[in-house]
Tab-separated table of C-alpha atoms in Angstrom:
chain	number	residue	atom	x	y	z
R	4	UNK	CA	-2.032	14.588	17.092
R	5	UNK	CA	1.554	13.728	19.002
R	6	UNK	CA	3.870	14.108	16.437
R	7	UNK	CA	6.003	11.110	15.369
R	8	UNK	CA	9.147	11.013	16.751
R	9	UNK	CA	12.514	8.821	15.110
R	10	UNK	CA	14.782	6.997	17.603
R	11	UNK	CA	18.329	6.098	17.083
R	12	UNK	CA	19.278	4.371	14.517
R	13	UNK	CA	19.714	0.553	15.214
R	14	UNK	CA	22.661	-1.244	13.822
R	15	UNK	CA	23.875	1.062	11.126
R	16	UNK	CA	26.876	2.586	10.627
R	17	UNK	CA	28.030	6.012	11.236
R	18	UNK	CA	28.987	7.621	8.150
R	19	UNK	CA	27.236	5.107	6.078
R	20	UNK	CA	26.314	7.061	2.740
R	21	UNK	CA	22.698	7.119	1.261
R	22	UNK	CA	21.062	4.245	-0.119
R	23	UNK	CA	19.311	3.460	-3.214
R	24	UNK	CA	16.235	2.371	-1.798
R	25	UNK	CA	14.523	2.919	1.546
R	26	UNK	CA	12.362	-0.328	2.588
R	27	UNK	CA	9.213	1.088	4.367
R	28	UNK	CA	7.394	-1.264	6.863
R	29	UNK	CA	4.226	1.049	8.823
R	30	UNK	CA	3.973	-1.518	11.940
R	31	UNK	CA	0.344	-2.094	14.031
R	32	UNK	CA	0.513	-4.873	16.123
R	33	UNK	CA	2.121	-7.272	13.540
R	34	UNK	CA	3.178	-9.862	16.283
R	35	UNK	CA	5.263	-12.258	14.360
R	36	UNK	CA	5.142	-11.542	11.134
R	37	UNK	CA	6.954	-8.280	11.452
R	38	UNK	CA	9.675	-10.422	12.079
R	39	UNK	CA	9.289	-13.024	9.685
R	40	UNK	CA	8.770	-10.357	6.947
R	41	UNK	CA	12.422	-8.590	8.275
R	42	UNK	CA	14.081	-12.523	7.741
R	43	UNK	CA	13.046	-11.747	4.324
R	44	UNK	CA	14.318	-8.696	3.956
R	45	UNK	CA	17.890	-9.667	5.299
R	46	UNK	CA	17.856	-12.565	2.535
R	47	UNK	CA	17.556	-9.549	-0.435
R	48	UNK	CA	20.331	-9.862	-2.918
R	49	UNK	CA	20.437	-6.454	-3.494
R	50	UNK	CA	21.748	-4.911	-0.400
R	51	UNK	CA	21.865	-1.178	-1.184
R	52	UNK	CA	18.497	-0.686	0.959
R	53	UNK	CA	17.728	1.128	4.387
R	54	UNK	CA	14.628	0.147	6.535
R	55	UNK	CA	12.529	1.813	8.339
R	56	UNK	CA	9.923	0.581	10.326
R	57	UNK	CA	7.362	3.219	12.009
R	58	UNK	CA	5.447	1.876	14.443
R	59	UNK	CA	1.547	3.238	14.990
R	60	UNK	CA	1.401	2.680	18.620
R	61	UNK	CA	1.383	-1.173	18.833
R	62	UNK	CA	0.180	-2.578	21.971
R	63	UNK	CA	1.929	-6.489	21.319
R	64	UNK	CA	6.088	-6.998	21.546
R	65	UNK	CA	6.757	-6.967	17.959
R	66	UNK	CA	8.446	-3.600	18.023
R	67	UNK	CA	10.567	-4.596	20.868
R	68	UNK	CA	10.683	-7.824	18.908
R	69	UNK	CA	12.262	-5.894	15.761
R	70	UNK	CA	14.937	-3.859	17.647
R	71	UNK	CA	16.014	-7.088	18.935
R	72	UNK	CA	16.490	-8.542	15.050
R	73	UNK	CA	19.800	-8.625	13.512
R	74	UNK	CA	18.225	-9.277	10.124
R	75	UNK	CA	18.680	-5.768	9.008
R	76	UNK	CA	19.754	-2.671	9.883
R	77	UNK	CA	16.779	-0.643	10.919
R	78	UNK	CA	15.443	2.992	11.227
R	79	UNK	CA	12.801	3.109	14.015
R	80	UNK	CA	9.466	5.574	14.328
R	81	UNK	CA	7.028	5.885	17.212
R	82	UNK	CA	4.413	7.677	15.959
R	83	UNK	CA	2.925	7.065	19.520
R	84	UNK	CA	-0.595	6.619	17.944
R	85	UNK	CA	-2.565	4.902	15.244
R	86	UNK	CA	-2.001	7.680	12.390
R	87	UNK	CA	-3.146	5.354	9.942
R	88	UNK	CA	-1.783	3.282	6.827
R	89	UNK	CA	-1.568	6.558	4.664
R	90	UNK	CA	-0.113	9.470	6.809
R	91	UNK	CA	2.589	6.951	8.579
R	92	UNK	CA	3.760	6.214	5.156
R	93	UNK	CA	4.030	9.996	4.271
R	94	UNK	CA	5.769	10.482	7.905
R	95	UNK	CA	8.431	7.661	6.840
R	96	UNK	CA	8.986	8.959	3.072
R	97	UNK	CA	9.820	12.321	4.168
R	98	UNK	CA	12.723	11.422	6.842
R	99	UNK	CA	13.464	8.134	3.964
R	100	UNK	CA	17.412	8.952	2.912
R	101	UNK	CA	16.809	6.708	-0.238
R	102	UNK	CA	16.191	7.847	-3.968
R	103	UNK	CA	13.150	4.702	-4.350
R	104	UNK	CA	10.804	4.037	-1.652
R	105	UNK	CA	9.806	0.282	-1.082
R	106	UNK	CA	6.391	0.186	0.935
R	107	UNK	CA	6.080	-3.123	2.817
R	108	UNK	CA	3.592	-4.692	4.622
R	109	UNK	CA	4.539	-6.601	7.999
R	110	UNK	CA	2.477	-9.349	6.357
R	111	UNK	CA	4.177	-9.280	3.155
R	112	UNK	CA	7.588	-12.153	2.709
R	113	UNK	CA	9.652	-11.101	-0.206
R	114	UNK	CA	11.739	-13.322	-2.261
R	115	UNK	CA	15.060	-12.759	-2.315
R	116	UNK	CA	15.525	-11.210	-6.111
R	117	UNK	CA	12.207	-8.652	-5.099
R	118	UNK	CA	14.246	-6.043	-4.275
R	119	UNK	CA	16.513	-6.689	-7.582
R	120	UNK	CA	13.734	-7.006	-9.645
R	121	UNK	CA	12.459	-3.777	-9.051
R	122	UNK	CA	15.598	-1.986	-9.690
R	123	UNK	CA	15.889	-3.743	-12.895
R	124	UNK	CA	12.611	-2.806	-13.578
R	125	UNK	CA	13.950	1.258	-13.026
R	126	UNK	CA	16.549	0.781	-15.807
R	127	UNK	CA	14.301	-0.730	-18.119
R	128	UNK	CA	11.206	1.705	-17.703
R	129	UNK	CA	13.013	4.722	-16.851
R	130	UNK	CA	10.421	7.108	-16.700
R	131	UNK	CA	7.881	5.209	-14.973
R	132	UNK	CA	7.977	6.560	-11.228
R	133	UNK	CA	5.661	3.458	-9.792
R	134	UNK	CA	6.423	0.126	-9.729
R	135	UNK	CA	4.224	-2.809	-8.639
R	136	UNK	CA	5.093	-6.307	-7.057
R	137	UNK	CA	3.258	-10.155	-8.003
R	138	UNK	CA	1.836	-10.616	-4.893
R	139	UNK	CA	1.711	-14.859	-4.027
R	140	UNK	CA	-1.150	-16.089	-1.520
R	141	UNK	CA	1.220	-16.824	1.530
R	142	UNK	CA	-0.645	-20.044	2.625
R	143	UNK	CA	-0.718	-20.913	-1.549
R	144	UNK	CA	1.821	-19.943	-3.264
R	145	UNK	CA	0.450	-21.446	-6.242
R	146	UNK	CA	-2.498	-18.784	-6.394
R	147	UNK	CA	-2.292	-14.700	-7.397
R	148	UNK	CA	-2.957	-12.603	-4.376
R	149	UNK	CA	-2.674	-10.050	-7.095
R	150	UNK	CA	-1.100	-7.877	-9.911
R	151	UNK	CA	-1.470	-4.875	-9.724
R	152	UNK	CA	-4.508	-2.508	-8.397
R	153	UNK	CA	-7.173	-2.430	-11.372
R	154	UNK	CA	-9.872	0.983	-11.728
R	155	UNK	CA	-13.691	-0.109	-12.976
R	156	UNK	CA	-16.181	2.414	-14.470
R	157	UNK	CA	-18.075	1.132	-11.849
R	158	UNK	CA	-16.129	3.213	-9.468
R	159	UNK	CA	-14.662	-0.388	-7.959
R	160	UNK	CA	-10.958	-1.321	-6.911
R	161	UNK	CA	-9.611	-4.033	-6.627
R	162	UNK	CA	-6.254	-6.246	-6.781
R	163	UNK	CA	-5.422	-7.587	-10.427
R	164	UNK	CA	-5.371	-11.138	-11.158
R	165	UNK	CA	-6.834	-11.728	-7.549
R	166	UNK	CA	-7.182	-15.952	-7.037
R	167	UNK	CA	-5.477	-16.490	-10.668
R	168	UNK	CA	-3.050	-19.316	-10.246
R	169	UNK	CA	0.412	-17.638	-10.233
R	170	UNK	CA	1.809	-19.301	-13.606
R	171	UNK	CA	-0.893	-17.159	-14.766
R	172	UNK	CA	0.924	-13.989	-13.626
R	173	UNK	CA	1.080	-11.112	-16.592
R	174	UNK	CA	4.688	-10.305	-18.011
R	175	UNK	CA	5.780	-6.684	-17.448
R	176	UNK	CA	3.163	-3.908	-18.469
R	177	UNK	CA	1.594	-1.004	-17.203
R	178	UNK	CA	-1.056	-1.048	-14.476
R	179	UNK	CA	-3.440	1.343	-13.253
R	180	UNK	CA	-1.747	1.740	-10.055
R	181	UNK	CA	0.739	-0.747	-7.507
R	182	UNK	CA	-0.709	-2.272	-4.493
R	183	UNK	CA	1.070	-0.598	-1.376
R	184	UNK	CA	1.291	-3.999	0.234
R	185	UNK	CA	4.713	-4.294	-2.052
R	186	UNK	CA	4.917	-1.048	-3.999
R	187	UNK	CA	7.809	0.804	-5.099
R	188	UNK	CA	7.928	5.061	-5.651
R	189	UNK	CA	10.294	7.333	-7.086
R	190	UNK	CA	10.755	9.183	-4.073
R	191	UNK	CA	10.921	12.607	-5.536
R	192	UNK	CA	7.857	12.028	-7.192
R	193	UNK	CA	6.162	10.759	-4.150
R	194	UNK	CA	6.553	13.598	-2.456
R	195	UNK	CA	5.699	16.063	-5.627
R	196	UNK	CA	2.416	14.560	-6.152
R	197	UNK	CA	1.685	14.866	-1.930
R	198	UNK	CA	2.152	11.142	-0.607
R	199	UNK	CA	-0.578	9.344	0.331
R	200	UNK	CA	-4.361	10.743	0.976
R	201	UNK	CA	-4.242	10.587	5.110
R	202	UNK	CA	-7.697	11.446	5.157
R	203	UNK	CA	-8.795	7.740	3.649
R	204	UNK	CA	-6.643	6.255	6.879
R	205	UNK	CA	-5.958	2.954	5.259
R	206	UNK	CA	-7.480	1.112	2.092
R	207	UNK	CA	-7.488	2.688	-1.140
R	208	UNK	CA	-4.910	5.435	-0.655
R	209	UNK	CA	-2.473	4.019	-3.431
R	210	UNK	CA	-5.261	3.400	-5.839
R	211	UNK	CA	-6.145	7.189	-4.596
R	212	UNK	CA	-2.097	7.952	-5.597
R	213	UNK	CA	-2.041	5.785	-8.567
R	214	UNK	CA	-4.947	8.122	-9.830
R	215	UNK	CA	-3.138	11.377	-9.060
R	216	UNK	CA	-0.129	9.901	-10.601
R	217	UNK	CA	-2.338	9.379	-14.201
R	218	UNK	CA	-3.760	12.981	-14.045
R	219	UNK	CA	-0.289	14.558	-13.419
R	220	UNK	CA	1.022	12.392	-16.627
R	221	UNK	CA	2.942	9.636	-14.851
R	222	UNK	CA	1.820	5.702	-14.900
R	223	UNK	CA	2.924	2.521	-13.352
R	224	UNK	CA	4.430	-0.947	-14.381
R	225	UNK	CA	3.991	-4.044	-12.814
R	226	UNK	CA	6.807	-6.245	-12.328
R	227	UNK	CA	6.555	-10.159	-12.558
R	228	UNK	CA	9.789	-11.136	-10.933
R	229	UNK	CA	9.294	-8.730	-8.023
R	230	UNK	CA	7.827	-11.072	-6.031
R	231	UNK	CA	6.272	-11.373	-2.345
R	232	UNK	CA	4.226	-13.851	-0.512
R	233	UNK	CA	1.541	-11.799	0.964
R	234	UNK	CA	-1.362	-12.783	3.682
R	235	UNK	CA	-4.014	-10.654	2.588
R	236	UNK	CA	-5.268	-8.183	4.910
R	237	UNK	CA	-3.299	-10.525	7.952
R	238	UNK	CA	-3.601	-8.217	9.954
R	239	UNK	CA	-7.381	-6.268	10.174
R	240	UNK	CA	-9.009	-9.094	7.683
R	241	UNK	CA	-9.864	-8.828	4.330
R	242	UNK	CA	-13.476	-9.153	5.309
R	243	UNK	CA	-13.791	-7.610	8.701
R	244	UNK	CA	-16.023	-4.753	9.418
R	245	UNK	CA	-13.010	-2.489	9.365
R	246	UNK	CA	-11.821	-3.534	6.068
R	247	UNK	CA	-15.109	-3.272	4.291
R	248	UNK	CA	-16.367	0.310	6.219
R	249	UNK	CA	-12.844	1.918	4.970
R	250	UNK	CA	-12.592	-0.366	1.422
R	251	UNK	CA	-16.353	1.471	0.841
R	252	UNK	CA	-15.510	4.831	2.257
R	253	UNK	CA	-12.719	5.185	0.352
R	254	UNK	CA	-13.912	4.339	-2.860
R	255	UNK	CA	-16.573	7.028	-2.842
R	256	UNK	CA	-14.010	9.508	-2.212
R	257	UNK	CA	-11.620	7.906	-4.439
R	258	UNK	CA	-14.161	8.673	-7.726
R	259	UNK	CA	-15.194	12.206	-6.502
R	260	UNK	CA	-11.906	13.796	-6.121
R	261	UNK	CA	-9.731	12.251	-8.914
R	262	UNK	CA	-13.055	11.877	-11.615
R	263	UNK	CA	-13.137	14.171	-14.576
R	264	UNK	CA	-16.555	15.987	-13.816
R	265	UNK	CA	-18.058	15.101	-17.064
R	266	UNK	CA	-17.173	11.675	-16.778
R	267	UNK	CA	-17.658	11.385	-13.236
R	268	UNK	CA	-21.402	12.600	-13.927
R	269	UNK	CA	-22.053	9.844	-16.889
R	270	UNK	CA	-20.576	6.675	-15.244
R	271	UNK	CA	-22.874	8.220	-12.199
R	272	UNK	CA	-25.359	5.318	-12.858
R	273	UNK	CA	-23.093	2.712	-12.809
R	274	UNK	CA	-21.603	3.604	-9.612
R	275	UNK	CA	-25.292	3.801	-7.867
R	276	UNK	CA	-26.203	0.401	-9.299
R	277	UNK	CA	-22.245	-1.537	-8.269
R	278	UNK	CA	-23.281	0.226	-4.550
R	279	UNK	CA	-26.737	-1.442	-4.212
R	280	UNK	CA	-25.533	-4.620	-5.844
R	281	UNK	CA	-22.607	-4.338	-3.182
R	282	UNK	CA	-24.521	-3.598	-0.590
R	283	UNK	CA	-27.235	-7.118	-0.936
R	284	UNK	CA	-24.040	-8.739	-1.196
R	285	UNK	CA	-22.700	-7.671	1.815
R	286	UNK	CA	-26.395	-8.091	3.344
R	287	UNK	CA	-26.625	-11.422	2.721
R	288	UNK	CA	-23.505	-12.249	3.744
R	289	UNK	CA	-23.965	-10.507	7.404
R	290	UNK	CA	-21.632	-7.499	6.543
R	291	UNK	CA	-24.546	-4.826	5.344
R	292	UNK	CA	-24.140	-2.292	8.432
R	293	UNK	CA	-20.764	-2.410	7.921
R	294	UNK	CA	-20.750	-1.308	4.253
R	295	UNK	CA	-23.999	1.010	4.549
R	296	UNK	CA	-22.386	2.984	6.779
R	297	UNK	CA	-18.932	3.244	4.225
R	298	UNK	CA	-21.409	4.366	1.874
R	299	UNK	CA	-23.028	6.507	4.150
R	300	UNK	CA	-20.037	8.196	5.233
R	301	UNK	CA	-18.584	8.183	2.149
R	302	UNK	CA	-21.172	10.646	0.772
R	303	UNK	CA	-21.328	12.496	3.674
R	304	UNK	CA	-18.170	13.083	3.826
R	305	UNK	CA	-17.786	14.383	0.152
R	306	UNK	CA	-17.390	18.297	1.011
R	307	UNK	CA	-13.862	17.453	2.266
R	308	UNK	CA	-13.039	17.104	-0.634
């Protein structure tokens, strides 16, 4: 794997001291709304914030795109290949200057108080080290795209509050774990716990983290003003092949390594029953290879763990 390698810093200062908050943005081919989500970012009114954008090897002009942006200043990565969701994350957090870590998707518009919000949120829940976002639909901002990643004892996980219209949205509370489209991470504790799972590649990882996070005796709190307009999976689709293969994978992995054994062993049952279910679903619907083969892999794969 070619390591990633930073470039020069575009349009910050020399000198400049550390910020609060380092805004992470992992790039693939995000055409336009890379740029559209940096518009966003420029309107924050809290402006203590770096951001770093590390780019996994796009093919399309919205890197070149992004250097060209005077919306923010910006930290640029070329990983120089797909590393994945997960371990370009990780590769941004550890060169991040900030004490908070703001993970961003390209797809993902934040209001201009999000950034605010969350810090608020820091001084009111001061040991909490996670911090979730109310994620709008983008093309209806009237609906939930959700609140907050939810846990089943059926071994299933999904995004809180998912199609709920938005007046709907829960007041601050704690949630099993944040969605890493709009997510926010002690940094410290970030790296402690060991970043994000690289070997899931993308979907699931901060469901994977928010697990860890429970075990070591940490928890998360979901934040109702923080609040983004997010596509959904803009860029692979939330029901592609790709999605659903990883989203299956993932899952499998998710409940074997982070499951107390005893309790892992008696929810067993459910687990087998949600995967068949699942899998007619998916049947029916044209998208059975697709998740067979998560499921297939996703036992297979179980001694890497």
């Amino acid at each position: 794997m070619r390591s990633a390698t930073e470039q020069p810093e575009h349009q910050t200062k020399a000198g400049q001291a550390e910020p609060a908050v380092s805004v992470i943005i992992v790039n693939y081919n995000a055409g336009d709304r890379l740029l559209r989500c940096l518009e966003h970012l420029g309107a924050q009114t809290f402006r203590d914030f770096e951001t770093i954008i590390i780019d996994n090897g796009s093919e399309d002009r919205s890197l070149q795109d992004a250097q060209n942006s005077t919306a923010v200043n910006l930290r640029l990565i070329e990983a120089g290949e797909n590393l994945g969701f997960a371990a370009a994350n990780n590769r941004a957090a550890e060169v991040a200057r900030g004490e908070w870590l703001a993970l961003l998707n390209p797809d993902a518009y934040a209001e201009p108080d999000w950034l605010a919000a969350l810090m608020k949120a820091t001084q009111t829940f001061p040991q909490v080290d996670a911090f979730g976002s109310t994620q709008l639909d983008a093309s209806d901002p009237t609906v939930l795209d959700g609140a907050g990643d939810v846990y089943s004892v059926f071994g299933i996980n999904y995004r809180g509050f998912l199609g709920w219209p938005a007046d709907m949205t829960p007041a601050d509370g704690e949630s099993f774990a944040p969605c890493a489209a709009a997510a926010f991470y002690r940094r410290s504790r970030f790296l402690e716990i060991g970043g994000f799972d690289e070997r899931f590649f993308c979907y699931g990882e901060d469901v994977d983290f928010g697990f860890r996070l429970r075990l070591w005796g940490g928890c998360a709190v979901q934040v109702r003003d923080a609040v983004v307009r997010h596509e959904g999976s803009g860029l692979t689709g939330r029901k592609s092949d790709f999605a659903l293969y990883h989203g299956h994978r993932n899952r499998i992995w998710l409940a074997y390594k982070n499951t107390p054994p005893m309790l892992y062993w008696m929810t067993a049952p459910l687990r087998y029953t949600a995967n068949a279910a699942l899998l007619v679903m998916a049947t029916v619907t044209g998208h059975g290879r697709a998740v067979l083969k998560g499921l297939r892999d996703g036992y297979g794969g179980l001694a890497r763990f």
